[in-house]
């Protein structure tokens, strides 16, 4: 849900920039974003962790691998949008690193969890099998979901990787919607 806030921010920033410039958002440029279906497929690959947690917990590497492969291929396909790709790529790698180092599960900070009354370690696991409350510590803990977001309706825990990924998504949206030169006219190398 928190990544949705970054998507919304990207659209709002692009709209403001284009309003100041006196032009409309360049929604037609979305057709030039290569592999736009890949992030959607990556998110769908995460569904078994919340819908079929017992099954997903047996092969977490499969669903995590598919999800992150989709995101990485998307970033490679859209590498000419360098700032967005660097930010989103750094966030993706941070998240992937901490997940792989913790047996394909993202550690959640006990103090972040304490910000949400009634949320227990068991509830976290029941909600998403690829998370665990790091009461006994975790590898690369600082890259885990240690930042609480106590905002009604979107409250959650996020990581440094989530922030970088979100900033990359927002930059990509702003880049696409404010680009005045049609990507078709650009010379490909």
Coordinates of N, CA, C and O in Angstrom, one line a residue:
X1 N 0.8 -1.2 0.0 CA 0.0 0.0 0.0 C 0.9 1.3 0.0 O 0.5 2.2 -0.6
X2 N 2.0 1.2 0.7 CA 2.9 2.4 0.8 C 3.4 2.7 -0.6 O 3.6 3.9 -1.0
X3 N 3.7 1.7 -1.4 CA 4.2 2.0 -2.8 C 3.2 2.7 -3.6 O 3.5 3.5 -4.5
X4 N 1.9 2.5 -3.3 CA 0.9 3.2 -4.0 C 1.0 4.7 -3.8 O 0.7 5.5 -4.7
X5 N 1.4 5.1 -2.6 CA 1.6 6.5 -2.2 C 2.6 7.1 -3.1 O 2.5 8.2 -3.6
X6 N 3.7 6.4 -3.4 CA 4.8 6.9 -4.3 C 4.2 7.0 -5.7 O 4.6 7.9 -6.5
X7 N 3.4 6.0 -6.2 CA 2.8 6.1 -7.5 C 2.0 7.4 -7.6 O 2.1 8.1 -8.6
X8 N 1.1 7.6 -6.6 CA 0.3 8.7 -6.6 C 1.1 10.0 -6.6 O 0.8 11.0 -7.3
X9 N 2.2 10.0 -5.8 CA 3.0 11.2 -5.7 C 3.7 11.5 -7.1 O 3.8 12.6 -7.5
X10 N 4.1 10.4 -7.8 CA 4.6 10.6 -9.1 C 3.7 11.3 -10.1 O 4.0 12.2 -10.8
X11 N 2.4 10.8 -10.1 CA 1.4 11.4 -10.9 C 1.1 12.9 -10.5 O 1.0 13.7 -11.4
X12 N 1.0 13.1 -9.2 CA 0.8 14.5 -8.8 C 1.9 15.5 -9.1 O 1.7 16.6 -9.5
X13 N 3.1 15.0 -8.9 CA 4.3 15.8 -9.3 C 4.3 16.1 -10.8 O 4.6 17.2 -11.2
X14 N 4.1 15.1 -11.6 CA 4.1 15.2 -13.0 C 3.0 16.2 -13.5 O 3.2 17.1 -14.3
X15 N 1.8 16.1 -12.9 CA 0.7 17.0 -13.2 C 1.1 18.4 -12.8 O 0.9 19.4 -13.6
X16 N 1.7 18.6 -11.6 CA 2.1 20.0 -11.2 C 3.2 20.6 -12.2 O 3.1 21.7 -12.6
X17 N 4.2 19.8 -12.5 CA 5.3 20.2 -13.4 C 4.7 20.6 -14.8 O 5.0 21.7 -15.3
X18 N 3.8 19.7 -15.3 CA 3.2 20.0 -16.6 C 2.3 21.2 -16.5 O 2.2 22.0 -17.5
X19 N 1.6 21.4 -15.4 CA 0.7 22.6 -15.3 C 1.5 23.9 -15.3 O 1.2 24.8 -15.9
X20 N 2.7 23.8 -14.6 CA 3.6 25.0 -14.6 C 4.1 25.3 -16.0 O 4.2 26.4 -16.4
X21 N 4.4 24.2 -16.7 CA 4.9 24.4 -18.1 C 3.8 24.7 -19.1 O 4.1 25.0 -20.2
X22 N 2.6 24.6 -18.6 CA 1.4 24.9 -19.5 C 1.1 23.8 -20.5 O 0.6 24.1 -21.6
X23 N 1.4 22.6 -20.2 CA 1.2 21.4 -21.1 C 0.4 20.4 -20.3 O 0.4 20.4 -19.1
X24 N -0.2 19.5 -21.1 CA -0.9 18.3 -20.4 C 0.0 17.2 -20.1 O 1.1 17.1 -20.8
X25 N -0.4 16.3 -19.2 CA 0.4 15.1 -19.0 C 0.5 14.3 -20.3 O -0.4 14.2 -21.0
X26 N 1.7 13.8 -20.5 CA 1.9 13.0 -21.7 C 1.6 11.5 -21.5 O 2.5 10.7 -21.5
X27 N 0.3 11.2 -21.3 CA -0.1 9.9 -21.0 C 0.2 8.9 -22.2 O 0.4 7.7 -22.0
X28 N 0.3 9.5 -23.4 CA 0.7 8.7 -24.5 C 2.1 8.1 -24.4 O 2.4 7.0 -25.0
X29 N 2.9 8.7 -23.6 CA 4.3 8.2 -23.4 C 4.3 6.9 -22.6 O 5.3 6.2 -22.6
X30 N 3.2 6.6 -21.9 CA 3.2 5.3 -21.1 C 3.3 4.1 -22.1 O 3.8 3.1 -21.7
X31 N 2.9 4.3 -23.3 CA 3.0 3.2 -24.3 C 4.5 2.9 -24.6 O 4.8 1.9 -25.2
X32 N 5.4 3.8 -24.3 CA 6.8 3.7 -24.6 C 7.6 3.1 -23.4 O 8.8 2.9 -23.5
X33 N 6.9 2.8 -22.3 CA 7.5 2.2 -21.2 C 7.5 0.7 -21.5 O 6.5 0.1 -21.8
X34 N 8.7 0.2 -21.6 CA 8.9 -1.2 -22.0 C 8.6 -2.2 -20.9 O 9.0 -2.0 -19.8
X35 N 7.8 -3.3 -21.2 CA 7.6 -4.3 -20.3 C 6.7 -3.9 -19.1 O 7.0 -4.4 -18.0
X36 N 5.8 -3.0 -19.3 CA 5.0 -2.5 -18.2 C 4.2 -3.6 -17.5 O 3.9 -3.5 -16.3
X37 N 4.0 -4.7 -18.1 CA 3.3 -5.9 -17.5 C 4.2 -6.6 -16.4 O 3.7 -7.3 -15.6
X38 N 5.5 -6.4 -16.5 CA 6.5 -7.1 -15.7 C 6.3 -6.8 -14.2 O 6.3 -7.7 -13.3
X39 N 6.2 -5.5 -13.8 CA 6.0 -5.2 -12.4 C 4.7 -5.8 -11.9 O 4.6 -6.2 -10.7
X40 N 3.6 -5.8 -12.7 CA 2.4 -6.4 -12.3 C 2.5 -7.9 -12.1 O 2.1 -8.4 -11.1
X41 N 3.2 -8.5 -13.0 CA 3.5 -10.0 -12.8 C 4.3 -10.2 -11.6 O 4.1 -11.2 -10.9
X42 N 5.3 -9.3 -11.3 CA 6.1 -9.4 -10.1 C 5.2 -9.3 -8.8 O 5.4 -10.1 -7.9
X43 N 4.3 -8.4 -8.8 CA 3.4 -8.3 -7.7 C 2.5 -9.5 -7.5 O 2.2 -10.0 -6.4
X44 N 2.0 -10.0 -8.7 CA 1.1 -11.2 -8.6 C 1.9 -12.4 -8.1 O 1.3 -13.3 -7.5
X45 N 3.2 -12.5 -8.4 CA 4.0 -13.6 -7.9 C 4.1 -13.6 -6.4 O 4.4 -14.7 -5.8
X46 N 3.8 -12.5 -5.8 CA 3.9 -12.4 -4.3 C 2.6 -12.9 -3.7 O 2.5 -13.1 -2.5
X47 N 1.5 -13.0 -4.4 CA 0.2 -13.3 -3.9 C 0.2 -14.6 -3.1 O -0.5 -14.7 -2.1
X48 N 0.8 -15.7 -3.6 CA 0.8 -16.9 -2.8 C 1.2 -16.8 -1.3 O 0.7 -17.5 -0.5
X49 N 2.1 -15.8 -1.0 CA 2.5 -15.6 0.4 C 1.4 -15.2 1.3 O 1.4 -15.5 2.4
X50 N 0.4 -14.5 0.7 CA -0.8 -14.0 1.5 C -2.0 -14.9 1.3 O -2.8 -15.1 2.2
X51 N -2.1 -15.5 0.1 CA -3.3 -16.3 -0.2 C -3.2 -17.8 0.2 O -4.1 -18.4 0.6
X52 N -2.0 -18.3 0.0 CA -1.7 -19.7 0.3 C -0.4 -19.8 1.1 O 0.6 -20.4 0.6
X53 N -0.3 -19.3 2.3 CA 0.9 -19.2 3.1 C 1.6 -20.5 3.3 O 2.8 -20.6 3.3
X54 N 0.8 -21.5 3.6 CA 1.5 -22.8 3.9 C 2.2 -23.4 2.7 O 3.3 -23.9 2.8
X55 N 1.6 -23.3 1.5 CA 2.2 -23.7 0.3 C 3.4 -22.8 0.0 O 4.5 -23.3 -0.3
X56 N 3.2 -21.5 0.0 CA 4.3 -20.6 -0.4 C 5.5 -20.7 0.5 O 6.6 -20.6 0.1
X57 N 5.3 -21.0 1.8 CA 6.4 -21.2 2.8 C 7.3 -22.4 2.4 O 8.4 -22.4 2.8
X58 N 6.8 -23.3 1.7 CA 7.6 -24.5 1.3 C 8.5 -24.2 0.1 O 9.6 -24.8 0.0
X59 N 8.2 -23.3 -0.7 CA 9.0 -22.9 -1.9 C 9.1 -21.4 -2.0 O 8.8 -20.8 -3.0
X60 N 9.6 -20.7 -0.9 CA 9.6 -19.2 -1.0 C 10.6 -18.7 -2.0 O 10.3 -17.6 -2.6
X61 N 11.6 -19.4 -2.3 CA 12.6 -19.0 -3.3 C 12.0 -18.9 -4.7 O 12.3 -18.1 -5.5
X62 N 11.0 -19.7 -5.0 CA 10.3 -19.7 -6.3 C 9.5 -18.4 -6.5 O 9.7 -17.7 -7.5
X63 N 8.7 -18.1 -5.6 CA 7.8 -16.9 -5.7 C 8.6 -15.6 -5.6 O 8.4 -14.7 -6.3
X64 N 9.6 -15.6 -4.7 CA 10.5 -14.4 -4.5 C 11.3 -14.3 -5.8 O 11.5 -13.2 -6.3
X65 N 11.9 -15.4 -6.3 CA 12.7 -15.3 -7.5 C 11.9 -14.8 -8.7 O 12.4 -13.9 -9.4
X66 N 10.7 -15.3 -8.9 CA 9.9 -14.8 -10.0 C 9.6 -13.3 -9.9 O 9.7 -12.6 -10.8
X67 N 9.2 -12.9 -8.7 CA 8.9 -11.5 -8.4 C 10.0 -10.6 -8.7 O 9.9 -9.6 -9.5
X68 N 11.2 -10.9 -8.2 CA 12.3 -10.0 -8.3 C 12.9 -10.1 -9.8 O 13.4 -9.1 -10.3
X69 N 12.8 -11.2 -10.4 CA 13.3 -11.4 -11.8 C 12.4 -10.4 -12.7 O 13.0 -9.7 -13.5
X70 N 11.1 -10.4 -12.4 CA 10.3 -9.5 -13.2 C 10.7 -8.1 -13.0 O 10.7 -7.3 -14.0
X71 N 10.9 -7.7 -11.8 CA 11.3 -6.3 -11.5 C 12.6 -5.9 -12.2 O 12.8 -4.9 -12.8
X72 N 13.6 -6.8 -12.0 CA 14.9 -6.5 -12.6 C 14.9 -6.5 -14.1 O 15.5 -5.6 -14.7
X73 N 14.2 -7.4 -14.8 CA 14.0 -7.3 -16.2 C 13.4 -6.0 -16.6 O 13.8 -5.3 -17.6
X74 N 12.3 -5.6 -15.9 CA 11.7 -4.3 -16.2 C 12.6 -3.1 -16.1 O 12.7 -2.3 -17.0
X75 N 13.5 -3.1 -15.1 CA 14.4 -2.0 -14.9 C 15.5 -2.1 -16.1 O 15.9 -1.0 -16.6
X76 N 15.9 -3.2 -16.5 CA 16.9 -3.3 -17.6 C 16.3 -2.8 -18.9 O 16.9 -2.1 -19.6
X77 N 15.0 -3.2 -19.1 CA 14.3 -2.8 -20.3 C 14.2 -1.2 -20.4 O 14.1 -0.7 -21.5
X78 N 14.1 -0.6 -19.2 CA 13.8 0.8 -19.2 C 15.0 1.6 -18.6 O 14.9 2.7 -18.1
X79 N 16.2 1.1 -18.9 CA 17.5 1.6 -18.4 C 17.8 3.0 -18.8 O 18.6 3.7 -18.2
X80 N 17.2 3.5 -19.9 CA 17.5 4.9 -20.4 C 17.0 5.9 -19.4 O 17.4 7.1 -19.4
X81 N 16.1 5.6 -18.6 CA 15.5 6.5 -17.5 C 16.4 6.3 -16.3 O 16.0 5.7 -15.3
X82 N 17.6 6.7 -16.4 CA 18.7 6.4 -15.5 C 18.4 6.6 -14.0 O 18.6 5.8 -13.1
X83 N 17.9 7.8 -13.7 CA 17.7 8.2 -12.3 C 16.7 7.2 -11.6 O 16.9 6.7 -10.5
X84 N 15.6 7.0 -12.4 CA 14.5 6.1 -11.8 C 15.1 4.7 -11.7 O 14.8 4.0 -10.7
X85 N 15.8 4.2 -12.7 CA 16.3 2.8 -12.6 C 17.4 2.7 -11.5 O 17.4 1.6 -10.8
X86 N 18.2 3.7 -11.3 CA 19.2 3.6 -10.2 C 18.5 3.5 -8.9 O 18.8 2.7 -8.0
X87 N 17.6 4.4 -8.6 CA 16.8 4.4 -7.3 C 16.1 3.1 -7.1 O 16.2 2.4 -6.1
X88 N 15.2 2.7 -8.1 CA 14.4 1.5 -8.0 C 15.3 0.3 -8.0 O 15.0 -0.7 -7.2
X89 N 16.4 0.3 -8.7 CA 17.3 -0.9 -8.7 C 18.0 -1.0 -7.3 O 18.1 -2.1 -6.8
X90 N 18.4 0.1 -6.8 CA 19.0 0.0 -5.4 C 18.1 -0.5 -4.4 O 18.4 -1.3 -3.5
X91 N 16.8 0.0 -4.5 CA 15.8 -0.5 -3.5 C 15.5 -1.9 -3.7 O 15.4 -2.7 -2.7
X92 N 15.4 -2.4 -5.0 CA 15.1 -3.8 -5.3 C 16.3 -4.7 -4.7 O 16.0 -5.7 -4.1
X93 N 17.5 -4.2 -5.0 CA 18.6 -5.0 -4.5 C 18.7 -5.1 -3.0 O 19.1 -6.1 -2.4
X94 N 18.4 -3.9 -2.3 CA 18.4 -3.9 -0.8 C 17.4 -4.9 -0.3 O 17.7 -5.7 0.6
X95 N 16.2 -4.9 -0.9 CA 15.1 -5.8 -0.4 C 15.5 -7.3 -0.7 O 15.3 -8.1 0.2
X96 N 16.0 -7.5 -1.9 CA 16.3 -8.9 -2.3 C 17.4 -9.4 -1.4 O 17.4 -10.6 -0.9
X97 N 18.4 -8.6 -1.1 CA 19.6 -9.0 -0.3 C 19.1 -9.4 1.1 O 19.5 -10.5 1.6
X98 N 18.3 -8.6 1.8 CA 17.9 -8.9 3.1 C 16.9 -10.1 3.1 O 17.0 -11.0 4.0
X99 N 16.1 -10.3 2.1 CA 15.2 -11.4 2.0 C 16.0 -12.7 1.8 O 15.8 -13.7 2.5
X100 N 16.9 -12.7 0.9 CA 17.7 -13.9 0.6 C 18.6 -14.3 1.8 O 18.7 -15.5 2.2
X101 N 19.1 -13.3 2.5 CA 19.9 -13.6 3.7 C 19.1 -14.1 4.9 O 19.7 -14.6 5.9
X102 N 17.8 -14.0 4.8 CA 17.0 -14.5 6.0 C 16.0 -15.5 5.5 O 14.8 -15.5 5.9
X103 N 16.5 -16.5 4.7 CA 15.7 -17.6 4.3 C 14.5 -17.2 3.5 O 13.4 -17.8 3.7
X104 N 14.6 -16.2 2.7 CA 13.5 -15.7 1.8 C 12.3 -15.2 2.6 O 11.2 -15.3 2.2
X105 N 12.7 -14.5 3.7 CA 11.7 -13.9 4.5 C 12.2 -12.5 4.9 O 13.4 -12.3 5.2
X106 N 11.3 -11.5 4.9 CA 11.7 -10.1 5.3 C 11.5 -9.9 6.8 O 10.4 -10.2 7.3
X107 N 12.6 -9.5 7.5 CA 12.4 -9.3 8.9 C 11.6 -8.0 9.2 O 11.8 -7.0 8.5
X108 N 10.8 -8.0 10.2 CA 10.0 -6.9 10.6 C 10.5 -6.5 12.0 O 10.6 -7.4 12.9
X109 N 10.7 -5.3 12.3 CA 11.2 -4.8 13.6 C 10.1 -5.0 14.6 O 8.9 -4.6 14.5
X110 N 10.5 -5.5 15.8 CA 9.5 -5.7 16.9 C 9.0 -4.3 17.4 O 7.8 -4.1 17.7
X111 N 9.9 -3.3 17.3 CA 9.4 -1.9 17.8 C 8.5 -1.3 16.7 O 7.5 -0.6 17.1
X112 N 8.6 -1.6 15.4 CA 7.7 -1.2 14.4 C 6.4 -1.9 14.6 O 5.3 -1.3 14.5
X113 N 6.4 -3.2 15.0 CA 5.2 -3.9 15.2 C 4.4 -3.4 16.4 O 3.2 -3.4 16.4
X114 N 5.2 -2.9 17.4 CA 4.5 -2.4 18.6 C 3.7 -1.2 18.4 O 2.8 -0.8 19.1
X115 N 3.9 -0.5 17.2 CA 3.2 0.7 16.9 C 1.7 0.3 16.5 O 0.9 1.2 16.4
X116 N 1.5 -0.9 16.2 CA 0.2 -1.4 15.8 C -0.5 -2.3 16.8 O -0.2 -3.5 16.9
X117 N -1.4 -1.7 17.7 CA -2.0 -2.5 18.7 C -2.7 -3.8 18.2 O -3.4 -3.7 17.2
X118 N -2.5 -4.9 18.9 CA -3.2 -6.1 18.5 C -2.4 -6.9 17.4 O -2.8 -8.0 17.1
X119 N -1.4 -6.3 16.8 CA -0.6 -7.1 15.8 C 0.4 -7.9 16.5 O 1.2 -7.4 17.2
X120 N 0.4 -9.2 16.3 CA 1.3 -10.1 16.9 C 2.2 -10.7 15.9 O 1.9 -10.7 14.7
X121 N 3.3 -11.4 16.3 CA 4.1 -12.1 15.3 C 3.3 -13.1 14.6 O 3.6 -13.3 13.4
X122 N 2.4 -13.8 15.2 CA 1.6 -14.8 14.6 C 0.7 -14.2 13.5 O 0.5 -14.7 12.4
X123 N 0.2 -13.0 13.8 CA -0.7 -12.3 12.8 C 0.1 -11.8 11.6 O -0.4 -11.8 10.5
X124 N 1.4 -11.4 11.8 CA 2.2 -11.1 10.7 C 2.4 -12.3 9.8 O 2.3 -12.2 8.6
X125 N 2.8 -13.4 10.4 CA 3.0 -14.6 9.6 C 1.7 -15.0 8.9 O 1.7 -15.4 7.7
X126 N 0.6 -14.9 9.6 CA -0.7 -15.3 9.0 C -1.1 -14.4 7.8 O -1.7 -14.9 6.8
X127 N -0.7 -13.2 7.9 CA -1.0 -12.2 6.8 C -0.1 -12.4 5.6 O -0.5 -12.3 4.5
X128 N 1.2 -12.6 5.9 CA 2.2 -12.8 4.8 C 3.3 -13.8 5.3 O 4.0 -13.5 6.2
X129 N 3.4 -14.9 4.6 CA 4.3 -16.0 5.1 C 5.7 -15.6 4.8 O 6.6 -16.3 5.3
X130 N 6.0 -14.6 4.0 CA 7.4 -14.2 3.7 C 7.9 -13.1 4.6 O 8.9 -12.4 4.3
X131 N 7.2 -12.9 5.7 CA 7.7 -11.9 6.7 C 7.9 -12.7 8.1 O 7.2 -13.7 8.3
X132 N 8.7 -12.1 8.9 CA 8.8 -12.6 10.3 C 9.2 -11.5 11.2 O 9.9 -10.6 10.8
X133 N 8.8 -11.6 12.4 CA 9.2 -10.6 13.4 C 10.5 -11.0 14.0 O 10.7 -12.1 14.5
X134 N 11.5 -10.1 13.8 CA 12.9 -10.4 14.2 C 13.1 -10.2 15.7 O 14.0 -9.4 16.1
X135 N 12.4 -10.9 16.5 CA 12.6 -10.8 17.9 C 14.0 -11.4 18.3 O 14.6 -10.9 19.3
X136 N 14.5 -12.3 17.6 CA 15.8 -12.9 17.9 C 16.9 -12.4 17.0 O 18.0 -12.9 16.9
X137 N 16.6 -11.3 16.4 CA 17.6 -10.7 15.4 C 17.4 -11.3 14.0 O 16.6 -12.2 13.8
X138 N 18.1 -10.7 13.1 CA 18.1 -11.1 11.7 C 19.3 -10.6 11.0 O 20.0 -9.7 11.4
X139 N 19.7 -11.3 9.9 CA 20.8 -10.9 9.1 C 20.4 -9.6 8.4 O 19.3 -9.5 7.9
X140 N 21.3 -8.6 8.3 CA 21.1 -7.3 7.7 C 19.8 -6.7 8.1 O 19.1 -6.1 7.4
X141 N 19.6 -6.8 9.4 CA 18.4 -6.3 10.1 C 18.0 -4.9 9.6 O 16.8 -4.5 9.4
X142 N 19.0 -4.0 9.5 CA 18.8 -2.6 9.2 C 18.2 -2.4 7.8 O 17.6 -1.4 7.5
X143 N 18.2 -3.5 6.9 CA 17.6 -3.4 5.6 C 16.2 -4.0 5.6 O 15.5 -3.9 4.6
X144 N 15.8 -4.5 6.8 CA 14.4 -5.1 6.9 C 13.4 -4.0 7.0 O 13.6 -2.8 6.9
X145 N 12.1 -4.4 7.3 CA 11.0 -3.5 7.5 C 11.1 -3.0 8.9 O 10.4 -3.5 9.8
X146 N 11.9 -2.0 9.1 CA 12.1 -1.5 10.5 C 11.6 -0.1 10.7 O 11.6 0.5 11.7
X147 N 11.0 0.5 9.6 CA 10.4 1.8 9.7 C 8.9 1.7 9.8 O 8.3 1.3 8.8
X148 N 8.3 2.1 10.9 CA 6.9 2.1 11.0 C 6.2 3.2 10.2 O 6.8 4.3 10.2
X149 N 5.1 3.0 9.6 CA 4.3 4.0 8.9 C 2.9 4.0 9.6 O 2.0 3.4 9.1
X150 N 2.8 4.7 10.7 CA 1.5 4.7 11.5 C 0.5 5.7 10.9 O 0.0 6.6 11.6
X151 N 0.1 5.5 9.7 CA -0.9 6.3 9.0 C -2.1 5.5 8.8 O -2.1 4.4 8.3
X152 N -3.3 6.1 9.2 CA -4.5 5.3 9.0 C -4.7 4.8 7.6 O -4.4 5.5 6.6
X153 N -5.2 3.6 7.5 CA -5.6 3.0 6.2 C -4.3 2.5 5.4 O -4.4 1.5 4.6
X154 N -3.2 3.2 5.5 CA -2.0 2.7 4.8 C -0.9 2.3 5.7 O 0.2 1.9 5.2
X155 N -1.1 2.3 7.0 CA -0.1 2.0 8.0 C 0.5 0.7 7.7 O -0.2 -0.3 7.4
X156 N 1.8 0.6 7.9 CA 2.5 -0.6 7.7 C 3.9 -0.5 8.2 O 4.2 0.5 9.0
X157 N 4.8 -1.3 7.8 CA 6.2 -1.2 8.1 C 6.9 -1.1 6.7 O 6.5 -1.8 5.8
X158 N 8.0 -0.3 6.6 CA 8.7 -0.3 5.3 C 10.2 -0.4 5.6 O 10.6 -0.2 6.7
X159 N 10.9 -0.6 4.5 CA 12.4 -0.7 4.6 C 13.0 0.4 3.8 O 12.4 1.1 3.1
X160 N 14.3 0.6 4.0 CA 15.1 1.5 3.2 C 14.9 1.2 1.7 O 14.7 2.0 0.8
X161 N 14.9 -0.1 1.4 CA 14.7 -0.6 0.0 C 13.4 -0.2 -0.5 O 13.2 0.2 -1.7
X162 N 12.3 -0.2 0.3 CA 11.0 0.2 -0.1 C 11.0 1.7 -0.5 O 10.3 2.1 -1.4
X163 N 11.7 2.5 0.3 CA 11.7 3.9 0.1 C 12.5 4.2 -1.2 O 12.0 5.0 -2.0
X164 N 13.6 3.6 -1.4 CA 14.3 3.8 -2.7 C 13.5 3.3 -3.9 O 13.5 4.0 -4.9
X165 N 12.9 2.1 -3.8 CA 12.0 1.6 -4.8 C 10.9 2.6 -5.1 O 10.6 2.9 -6.3
X166 N 10.3 3.1 -4.1 CA 9.2 4.1 -4.3 C 9.6 5.3 -4.9 O 8.9 5.9 -5.8
X167 N 10.8 5.8 -4.5 CA 11.3 7.1 -5.2 C 11.6 6.8 -6.6 O 11.4 7.6 -7.5
X168 N 12.1 5.6 -6.9 CA 12.4 5.2 -8.3 C 11.1 5.2 -9.1 O 11.1 5.6 -10.3
X169 N 10.1 4.6 -8.6 CA 8.8 4.5 -9.2 C 8.3 5.9 -9.5 O 7.8 6.3 -10.6
X170 N 8.3 6.8 -8.5 CA 7.8 8.2 -8.7 C 8.7 8.9 -9.7 O 8.1 9.6 -10.6
X171 N 10.0 8.7 -9.7 CA 10.8 9.4 -10.8 C 10.5 8.8 -12.2 O 10.5 9.6 -13.1
X172 N 10.2 7.6 -12.3 CA 9.9 7.0 -13.6 C 8.6 7.6 -14.1 O 8.5 8.0 -15.2
X173 N 7.6 7.7 -13.2 CA 6.3 8.3 -13.6 C 6.5 9.7 -14.0 O 6.0 10.2 -15.1
X174 N 7.2 10.5 -13.2 CA 7.5 11.9 -13.6 C 8.2 12.0 -14.9 O 7.9 12.8 -15.8
X175 N 9.2 11.2 -15.1 CA 10.0 11.2 -16.3 C 9.1 10.9 -17.5 O 9.2 11.6 -18.6
X176 N 8.3 9.9 -17.4 CA 7.5 9.5 -18.6 C 6.4 10.6 -18.9 O 6.2 11.0 -20.0
X177 N 5.7 11.1 -17.8 CA 4.6 12.0 -18.1 C 5.0 13.4 -18.4 O 4.2 14.2 -18.8
X178 N 6.3 13.8 -18.1 CA 6.7 15.1 -18.4 C 7.6 15.2 -19.6 O 8.1 16.3 -20.0
X179 N 8.0 14.1 -20.2 CA 8.8 14.0 -21.4 C 8.1 14.6 -22.6 O 7.1 14.1 -23.0
X180 N 8.7 15.7 -23.1 CA 8.0 16.4 -24.2 C 8.4 15.8 -25.6 O 7.7 15.9 -26.6
X181 N 9.6 15.2 -25.7 CA 10.0 14.6 -26.9 C 9.5 13.1 -26.9 O 9.7 12.4 -26.0
X182 N 8.8 12.8 -28.0 CA 8.3 11.4 -28.1 C 9.5 10.4 -28.1 O 10.4 10.6 -28.9
X183 N 9.5 9.4 -27.3 CA 10.5 8.4 -27.3 C 10.8 7.8 -28.7 O 11.9 7.3 -28.9
X184 N 9.7 7.8 -29.5 CA 9.9 7.2 -30.8 C 10.9 7.9 -31.7 O 11.6 7.4 -32.5
X185 N 11.0 9.3 -31.4 CA 12.0 10.1 -32.2 C 13.4 10.0 -31.7 O 14.3 10.5 -32.3
X186 N 13.6 9.4 -30.5 CA 14.9 9.3 -30.0 C 15.7 8.2 -30.7 O 15.1 7.2 -31.0
X187 N 17.0 8.5 -30.9 CA 17.8 7.5 -31.5 C 18.2 6.4 -30.5 O 18.7 6.7 -29.5
X188 N 18.0 5.2 -30.9 CA 18.4 4.1 -30.0 C 19.8 3.7 -30.3 O 20.2 3.5 -31.5
X189 N 20.5 3.3 -29.3 CA 21.9 2.9 -29.4 C 22.0 1.4 -29.3 O 21.3 0.8 -28.7

